[in-house]
Amino acid sequence: MNFSKRMERFPDEIFASLNEKTIALQKQGRTLYNMFVGTPDFETPKHIRDALCEATKDPANWKYTLRDCDELVQAVIHYYHKRFHVDLTPDMIASCPGSQEGMAHIGMVLADEGDTCILPTPCYPAFITCANMAGLTPFYYPMTKETNFLPDVSTIPDDVADRAKFMIVSLPSNPTGSIGNDENYMEIIAWAKKHNVLIIHDNAYSDIIFDGIEGKSFLQYSGAIENGVEFFSLSKSFDVTGARLSFLVGNPEVVQMFKKLRSQYDFGMFMPLQKAAIAALEGPLDMVEEQKHKYQERRDALCGGLRSIGWDVPDSKGTMFVWAPIPSWYKSSMQFCLDLMDKSGVICTPGSSFGPLGEGYVRFALVLPPEKIKKAVQAIQDCGILNHD
């Protein structure tokens, strides 16, 4: 069987060995602490589930939708005004089945084969997929400890900036847990305007920011809508990851062209899912605030616990992830993950899966309650992996 050369752009699934190892340890009856995949373990709010279930009872809701219903568009407009103080218009909004799907395809809207795009490193792997799907040449800007894992546009050469079609920014950042600030966002917007580069902002974690800091939208800043768009996801805030409820919002020209591409392969979001999204956007937000505090408790249990046993892991500032440097005597994050799993039963993700500068770190997902995280920390201490002979 012959396959397209396009498929050669995509790397092999590096998690296969981790999955095989997990299954083998489960068969042995080992106690495992799985902090590998970032799927929230909190329950989806009842009013969201009820809205979806009720909508499925109407036979008319089982047909092609072809478009976002007016009620959904208005719900997004009202939410952005209430939550972020951003005034959107209907032509600035398009739904998509998950921001990962949207991110994977938007490169084909904005650039041609061989064009340059600018990506962070380390980054969520879907950003790299965006470049690979469209056949683009990525330039990676570093998100390192020295810059507090924040973008620094001064590291991007002018000639790269002048030929780049777009730049992806993701704050709060998966996997590093860094959060943006006003100065950082305004610097990025000014730079984008100077070089005529569109900014694509991934805004999946604005409701999971710790230590009393308020999460924001990129579009809150002057000039952002003229120079950018934002993927806004309900997945983590409302625990609806499997429903794939996300939106592209911002620059109307980009949004309308994105809708044109999606119309070629999609017949619109299933109406019961639209009703579920409306219920989330228009419903109470107290559970979102409570959940944020629960994530912070988990962060404190993990980061503080690891530091107490000699592993210098800084506190994540946001997201549901912790970015931890591996012990200095390990040269491979994948090998460290395998050893950690084998010796302690703790499962995390190798940093090498997050782009060129991911190596040397691992990512923990805060998907266990604090009591179990404390047991995981104890298992790490007991196994001796942090002791170098």
Short mmCIF file of C-alpha atoms in Angstrom, two decimals:
data_model
loop_
_atom_site.label_atom_id
_atom_site.label_comp_id
_atom_site.label_asym_id
_atom_site.label_seq_id
_atom_site.Cartn_x
_atom_site.Cartn_y
_atom_site.Cartn_z
CA MET A 1 0.00 0.00 0.00
CA ASN A 2 1.35 3.41 -0.99
CA PHE A 3 0.50 6.50 1.04
CA SER A 4 0.92 10.20 0.40
CA LYS A 5 4.22 11.89 1.12
CA ARG A 6 2.18 14.31 3.20
CA MET A 7 1.91 11.66 5.91
CA GLU A 8 5.68 11.75 6.31
CA ARG A 9 5.32 15.20 7.88
CA PHE A 10 3.71 13.69 10.96
CA PRO A 11 5.92 12.00 13.54
CA ASP A 12 5.28 8.54 14.87
CA GLU A 13 3.15 8.27 17.99
CA ILE A 14 5.73 8.56 20.75
CA PHE A 15 3.24 7.58 23.43
CA ALA A 16 2.97 3.99 22.21
CA SER A 17 5.68 2.70 24.52
CA LEU A 18 4.15 4.55 27.48
CA ASN A 19 0.76 3.04 26.73
CA GLU A 20 2.23 -0.45 26.44
CA LYS A 21 4.09 0.02 29.70
CA THR A 22 0.91 1.21 31.44
CA ILE A 23 -1.03 -1.86 30.29
CA ALA A 24 1.76 -4.17 31.40
CA LEU A 25 1.90 -2.62 34.87
CA GLN A 26 -1.89 -2.78 35.19
CA LYS A 27 -1.80 -6.50 34.43
CA GLN A 28 0.75 -6.89 37.22
CA GLY A 29 -1.69 -5.25 39.62
CA ARG A 30 0.57 -2.26 40.21
CA THR A 31 -0.78 0.91 41.79
CA LEU A 32 -0.58 3.65 39.16
CA TYR A 33 -0.87 7.43 39.43
CA ASN A 34 -1.87 8.54 35.96
CA MET A 35 -1.07 12.21 35.33
CA PHE A 36 -0.42 11.67 31.65
CA VAL A 37 -3.39 13.04 29.67
CA GLY A 38 -5.01 16.42 30.34
CA THR A 39 -8.60 15.26 30.57
CA PRO A 40 -10.44 16.87 33.51
CA ASP A 41 -11.79 14.42 36.08
CA PHE A 42 -14.44 16.82 37.37
CA GLU A 43 -18.10 16.18 36.57
CA THR A 44 -19.77 18.10 33.76
CA PRO A 45 -22.34 20.51 35.31
CA LYS A 46 -25.88 19.13 35.35
CA HIS A 47 -27.47 22.08 33.56
CA ILE A 48 -25.17 21.51 30.57
CA ARG A 49 -25.94 17.79 30.42
CA ASP A 50 -29.65 18.47 30.81
CA ALA A 51 -29.65 20.97 27.95
CA LEU A 52 -28.03 18.45 25.62
CA CYS A 53 -30.36 15.63 26.65
CA GLU A 54 -33.47 17.78 26.26
CA ALA A 55 -32.38 18.93 22.80
CA THR A 56 -31.98 15.35 21.60
CA LYS A 57 -35.74 14.77 22.15
CA ASP A 58 -36.64 17.13 19.29
CA PRO A 59 -36.48 15.25 15.94
CA ALA A 60 -35.70 18.52 14.14
CA ASN A 61 -32.40 18.72 16.02
CA TRP A 62 -31.09 15.58 14.30
CA LYS A 63 -30.78 17.21 10.89
CA TYR A 64 -27.80 19.03 9.39
CA THR A 65 -27.42 22.39 11.10
CA LEU A 66 -25.24 24.02 8.40
CA ARG A 67 -24.69 27.07 10.61
CA ASP A 68 -24.37 28.30 14.17
CA CYS A 69 -27.82 29.18 15.44
CA ASP A 70 -28.48 32.80 16.35
CA GLU A 71 -28.96 31.88 20.01
CA LEU A 72 -25.47 30.37 20.16
CA VAL A 73 -23.83 33.36 18.45
CA GLN A 74 -25.54 35.74 20.86
CA ALA A 75 -24.47 33.57 23.81
CA VAL A 76 -20.83 33.91 22.74
CA ILE A 77 -21.26 37.68 22.31
CA HIS A 78 -22.80 38.05 25.76
CA TYR A 79 -20.20 35.80 27.38
CA TYR A 80 -17.25 37.69 25.92
CA HIS A 81 -18.77 40.98 27.03
CA LYS A 82 -19.50 39.70 30.54
CA ARG A 83 -16.34 37.68 31.05
CA PHE A 84 -13.70 39.63 29.12
CA HIS A 85 -15.29 43.06 28.42
CA VAL A 86 -14.82 42.43 24.70
CA ASP A 87 -17.53 43.47 22.23
CA LEU A 88 -17.88 40.99 19.38
CA THR A 89 -20.21 41.04 16.39
CA PRO A 90 -21.74 37.94 14.73
CA ASP A 91 -19.25 38.00 11.85
CA MET A 92 -16.43 37.60 14.38
CA ILE A 93 -17.62 34.17 15.62
CA ALA A 94 -17.40 30.65 14.21
CA SER A 95 -17.83 27.38 16.07
CA CYS A 96 -15.49 24.46 15.54
CA PRO A 97 -15.41 20.90 16.93
CA GLY A 98 -12.57 21.51 19.35
CA SER A 99 -9.81 24.10 19.18
CA GLN A 100 -7.35 21.33 18.29
CA GLU A 101 -9.30 20.64 15.10
CA GLY A 102 -9.54 24.36 14.40
CA MET A 103 -5.85 24.91 15.01
CA ALA A 104 -4.93 21.98 12.76
CA HIS A 105 -6.81 23.47 9.81
CA ILE A 106 -6.41 27.23 10.13
CA GLY A 107 -2.92 27.20 8.60
CA MET A 108 -4.50 26.17 5.29
CA VAL A 109 -6.67 29.30 5.43
CA LEU A 110 -3.80 31.70 6.06
CA ALA A 111 -0.80 30.43 4.13
CA ASP A 112 0.42 28.47 1.11
CA GLU A 113 2.78 25.50 0.94
CA GLY A 114 6.30 26.57 1.86
CA ASP A 115 5.27 29.77 3.63
CA THR A 116 6.68 30.60 7.07
CA CYS A 117 4.75 30.51 10.33
CA ILE A 118 6.02 31.27 13.83
CA LEU A 119 5.41 28.79 16.65
CA PRO A 120 6.37 28.66 20.32
CA THR A 121 8.62 25.97 21.71
CA PRO A 122 7.79 24.11 23.82
CA CYS A 123 4.18 24.06 22.64
CA TYR A 124 1.04 22.01 22.42
CA PRO A 125 1.63 19.49 19.57
CA ALA A 126 -1.42 20.69 17.62
CA PHE A 127 0.49 23.86 16.76
CA ILE A 128 3.11 21.79 14.97
CA THR A 129 0.31 19.86 13.28
CA CYS A 130 -1.02 23.19 11.99
CA ALA A 131 2.25 23.76 10.14
CA ASN A 132 2.46 20.16 8.91
CA MET A 133 -1.11 20.06 7.60
CA ALA A 134 -0.56 23.18 5.50
CA GLY A 135 3.01 22.31 4.47
CA LEU A 136 4.49 25.37 6.16
CA THR A 137 8.00 26.07 7.37
CA PRO A 138 7.93 26.76 11.11
CA PHE A 139 10.23 29.17 12.91
CA TYR A 140 10.26 28.44 16.62
CA TYR A 141 10.52 31.19 19.20
CA PRO A 142 11.80 30.01 22.60
CA MET A 143 9.67 29.83 25.75
CA THR A 144 12.38 29.21 28.33
CA LYS A 145 13.05 29.52 32.03
CA GLU A 146 15.13 32.65 31.32
CA THR A 147 12.05 34.48 29.93
CA ASN A 148 9.65 32.98 32.51
CA PHE A 149 8.34 30.82 29.67
CA LEU A 150 6.83 33.88 27.98
CA PRO A 151 7.10 34.97 24.32
CA ASP A 152 9.85 37.44 23.54
CA VAL A 153 9.32 38.86 20.05
CA SER A 154 12.80 40.41 20.13
CA THR A 155 14.15 36.89 19.56
CA ILE A 156 12.44 36.73 16.15
CA PRO A 157 14.67 38.07 13.33
CA ASP A 158 13.12 40.84 11.24
CA ASP A 159 13.49 38.87 8.01
CA VAL A 160 11.55 35.96 9.53
CA ALA A 161 8.87 38.30 10.86
CA ASP A 162 8.50 40.05 7.50
CA ARG A 163 7.86 36.83 5.61
CA ALA A 164 5.78 35.02 8.26
CA LYS A 165 2.05 34.65 7.64
CA PHE A 166 1.04 34.12 11.25
CA MET A 167 2.33 33.57 14.78
CA ILE A 168 0.74 31.28 17.36
CA VAL A 169 0.65 32.48 20.96
CA SER A 170 -0.75 30.37 23.78
CA LEU A 171 -1.16 31.89 27.23
CA PRO A 172 -1.74 30.39 29.73
CA SER A 173 0.69 27.96 28.17
CA ASN A 174 0.32 24.22 27.80
CA PRO A 175 2.73 22.67 28.77
CA THR A 176 4.72 25.28 30.72
CA GLY A 177 1.93 26.77 32.87
CA SER A 178 3.10 30.35 32.24
CA ILE A 179 0.60 33.21 31.99
CA GLY A 180 0.70 36.42 30.00
CA ASN A 181 0.72 39.98 31.28
CA ASP A 182 -0.46 43.29 29.84
CA GLU A 183 3.00 44.38 28.75
CA ASN A 184 3.65 41.08 26.99
CA TYR A 185 0.39 41.15 25.04
CA MET A 186 0.77 44.79 24.00
CA GLU A 187 4.33 44.17 22.84
CA ILE A 188 3.15 41.24 20.70
CA ILE A 189 0.35 43.28 19.12
CA ALA A 190 2.66 46.19 18.28
CA TRP A 191 5.18 43.76 16.77
CA ALA A 192 2.45 42.02 14.73
CA LYS A 193 1.22 45.34 13.35
CA LYS A 194 4.75 46.40 12.42
CA HIS A 195 5.46 43.19 10.49
CA ASN A 196 1.92 42.51 9.22
CA VAL A 197 1.75 39.15 11.00
CA LEU A 198 -1.56 37.69 12.12
CA ILE A 199 -1.64 36.45 15.73
CA ILE A 200 -3.51 33.24 16.51
CA HIS A 201 -4.09 33.06 20.24
CA ASP A 202 -4.98 29.75 21.88
CA ASN A 203 -7.15 30.60 24.88
CA ALA A 204 -8.04 27.25 26.45
CA TYR A 205 -7.10 27.99 30.07
CA SER A 206 -8.13 31.55 30.91
CA ASP A 207 -10.32 30.18 33.72
CA ILE A 208 -7.54 28.14 35.32
CA ILE A 209 -5.10 30.76 36.64
CA PHE A 210 -3.81 30.67 40.20
CA ASP A 211 -2.85 32.94 43.08
CA GLY A 212 -5.68 35.42 42.61
CA ILE A 213 -4.72 36.53 39.10
CA GLU A 214 -7.59 37.09 36.66
CA GLY A 215 -7.53 35.26 33.36
CA LYS A 216 -7.91 37.43 30.28
CA SER A 217 -8.55 37.25 26.56
CA PHE A 218 -6.03 38.37 23.95
CA LEU A 219 -8.86 40.33 22.35
CA GLN A 220 -9.13 42.62 25.37
CA TYR A 221 -6.08 44.53 24.19
CA SER A 222 -6.18 47.46 21.78
CA GLY A 223 -5.39 46.39 18.22
CA ALA A 224 -5.88 42.68 18.89
CA ILE A 225 -8.98 42.19 16.73
CA GLU A 226 -7.36 44.05 13.83
CA ASN A 227 -4.28 41.84 14.11
CA GLY A 228 -5.54 38.53 15.39
CA VAL A 229 -8.01 35.80 16.23
CA GLU A 230 -8.48 33.61 19.28
CA PHE A 231 -9.52 30.00 19.75
CA PHE A 232 -11.85 29.91 22.74
CA SER A 233 -12.64 26.52 24.25
CA LEU A 234 -15.28 25.42 26.74
CA SER A 235 -13.52 22.10 27.32
CA LYS A 236 -11.50 22.77 30.44
CA SER A 237 -13.62 25.50 32.04
CA PHE A 238 -16.84 23.49 31.87
CA ASP A 239 -15.50 19.90 31.72
CA VAL A 240 -16.94 19.14 28.28
CA THR A 241 -13.79 17.86 26.56
CA GLY A 242 -15.56 15.04 24.69
CA ALA A 243 -18.25 17.35 23.34
CA ARG A 244 -15.66 19.46 21.45
CA LEU A 245 -17.23 22.88 22.05
CA SER A 246 -14.93 25.61 20.77
CA PHE A 247 -15.00 28.84 18.77
CA LEU A 248 -12.76 30.98 16.62
CA VAL A 249 -13.36 34.64 17.44
CA GLY A 250 -11.76 37.89 16.37
CA ASN A 251 -10.82 39.40 13.01
CA PRO A 252 -13.95 39.01 10.85
CA GLU A 253 -12.09 38.45 7.57
CA VAL A 254 -10.17 35.54 9.04
CA VAL A 255 -13.26 34.10 10.76
CA GLN A 256 -15.31 34.18 7.54
CA MET A 257 -12.55 32.52 5.53
CA PHE A 258 -12.20 29.86 8.24
CA LYS A 259 -15.95 29.20 7.95
CA LYS A 260 -15.56 28.85 4.19
CA LEU A 261 -12.92 26.14 4.62
CA ARG A 262 -14.98 24.28 7.23
CA SER A 263 -18.03 24.35 4.95
CA GLN A 264 -16.10 22.13 2.54
CA TYR A 265 -15.93 19.18 4.95
CA ASP A 266 -18.41 19.83 7.77
CA PHE A 267 -22.18 20.35 8.02
CA GLY A 268 -22.11 22.31 11.26
CA MET A 269 -22.17 21.60 14.97
CA PHE A 270 -24.85 19.10 16.05
CA MET A 271 -27.76 21.14 17.42
CA PRO A 272 -27.89 19.41 20.84
CA LEU A 273 -24.21 20.32 21.24
CA GLN A 274 -25.05 23.91 20.35
CA LYS A 275 -27.71 23.86 23.07
CA ALA A 276 -25.18 22.47 25.55
CA ALA A 277 -22.76 25.26 24.65
CA ILE A 278 -25.48 27.86 25.15
CA ALA A 279 -26.26 26.42 28.58
CA ALA A 280 -22.58 26.64 29.55
CA LEU A 281 -22.14 30.20 28.29
CA GLU A 282 -25.36 31.53 29.81
CA GLY A 283 -25.31 29.50 33.02
CA PRO A 284 -23.72 30.16 36.41
CA LEU A 285 -19.95 30.51 36.63
CA ASP A 286 -19.54 29.74 40.32
CA MET A 287 -18.50 26.16 39.55
CA VAL A 288 -15.78 27.49 37.23
CA GLU A 289 -14.37 29.58 40.08
CA GLU A 290 -14.61 26.69 42.55
CA GLN A 291 -12.88 24.37 40.14
CA LYS A 292 -10.01 26.82 39.72
CA HIS A 293 -9.36 26.68 43.45
CA LYS A 294 -9.43 22.89 43.36
CA TYR A 295 -6.81 22.90 40.62
CA GLN A 296 -4.68 25.22 42.74
CA GLU A 297 -4.94 22.78 45.65
CA ARG A 298 -3.69 20.05 43.35
CA ARG A 299 -0.87 22.25 42.07
CA ASP A 300 0.21 22.99 45.62
CA ALA A 301 0.10 19.32 46.55
CA LEU A 302 2.23 18.33 43.56
CA CYS A 303 4.72 21.18 43.25
CA GLY A 304 5.10 21.73 46.98
CA GLY A 305 5.25 18.02 47.59
CA LEU A 306 7.93 17.43 44.98
CA ARG A 307 10.03 20.31 46.32
CA SER A 308 9.75 18.81 49.82
CA ILE A 309 11.43 15.61 48.59
CA GLY A 310 14.22 17.42 46.76
CA TRP A 311 12.79 17.85 43.26
CA ASP A 312 12.93 21.58 42.44
CA VAL A 313 9.66 21.99 40.54
CA PRO A 314 8.35 25.58 40.32
CA ASP A 315 4.68 26.34 40.86
CA SER A 316 2.59 26.38 37.72
CA LYS A 317 0.94 29.80 37.31
CA GLY A 318 -1.97 28.51 35.26
CA THR A 319 -3.50 25.65 33.23
CA MET A 320 -4.06 22.15 34.58
CA PHE A 321 -0.42 21.22 34.02
CA VAL A 322 2.94 21.33 35.79
CA TRP A 323 6.21 21.62 33.83
CA ALA A 324 9.00 19.88 35.71
CA PRO A 325 12.73 19.73 34.86
CA ILE A 326 14.03 16.18 34.88
CA PRO A 327 17.02 15.23 37.06
CA SER A 328 20.28 16.47 35.55
CA TRP A 329 21.73 12.98 35.10
CA TYR A 330 18.93 12.03 32.69
CA LYS A 331 19.47 13.03 29.06
CA SER A 332 16.12 11.78 27.75
CA SER A 333 12.71 12.85 29.07
CA MET A 334 11.20 9.71 27.55
CA GLN A 335 13.62 7.46 29.43
CA PHE A 336 12.91 9.34 32.64
CA CYS A 337 9.15 8.85 32.12
CA LEU A 338 9.61 5.12 31.57
CA ASP A 339 11.83 4.77 34.62
CA LEU A 340 9.50 6.87 36.78
CA MET A 341 6.54 4.74 35.76
CA ASP A 342 8.38 1.48 36.33
CA LYS A 343 9.80 2.46 39.72
CA SER A 344 6.98 4.52 41.25
CA GLY A 345 3.84 3.94 39.17
CA VAL A 346 3.63 7.68 38.42
CA ILE A 347 2.82 8.39 34.76
CA CYS A 348 3.61 11.73 33.09
CA THR A 349 4.36 13.01 29.58
CA PRO A 350 7.87 13.42 28.15
CA GLY A 351 8.78 16.99 27.26
CA SER A 352 10.20 15.83 23.94
CA SER A 353 6.63 15.58 22.63
CA PHE A 354 6.18 19.37 22.93
CA GLY A 355 8.62 20.59 20.31
CA PRO A 356 12.35 21.36 20.01
CA LEU A 357 12.85 22.89 23.47
CA GLY A 358 10.65 20.43 25.33
CA GLU A 359 13.45 17.99 26.01
CA GLY A 360 14.73 18.09 29.57
CA TYR A 361 11.25 18.41 31.09
CA VAL A 362 8.15 16.34 31.81
CA ARG A 363 4.53 17.45 32.04
CA PHE A 364 2.19 16.40 34.82
CA ALA A 365 -1.59 16.80 34.39
CA LEU A 366 -3.46 17.81 37.53
CA VAL A 367 -6.12 15.15 37.11
CA LEU A 368 -5.90 13.48 40.54
CA PRO A 369 -7.27 14.76 43.86
CA PRO A 370 -4.74 16.19 46.36
CA GLU A 371 -4.83 13.08 48.56
CA LYS A 372 -3.80 10.85 45.66
CA ILE A 373 -1.20 13.35 44.47
CA LYS A 374 0.40 13.20 47.93
CA LYS A 375 0.57 9.42 47.62
CA ALA A 376 2.17 9.82 44.18
CA VAL A 377 4.80 12.15 45.66
CA GLN A 378 5.49 9.61 48.39
CA ALA A 379 5.85 6.87 45.78
CA ILE A 380 8.42 8.99 43.92
CA GLN A 381 10.38 9.54 47.11
CA ASP A 382 10.23 5.87 48.10
CA CYS A 383 11.40 4.58 44.72
CA GLY A 384 14.69 6.52 44.94
CA ILE A 385 14.68 7.84 41.38
CA LEU A 386 15.73 11.28 42.61
CA ASN A 387 18.84 9.85 44.30
CA HIS A 388 21.84 9.77 41.98
CA ASP A 389 24.47 7.23 42.97
#
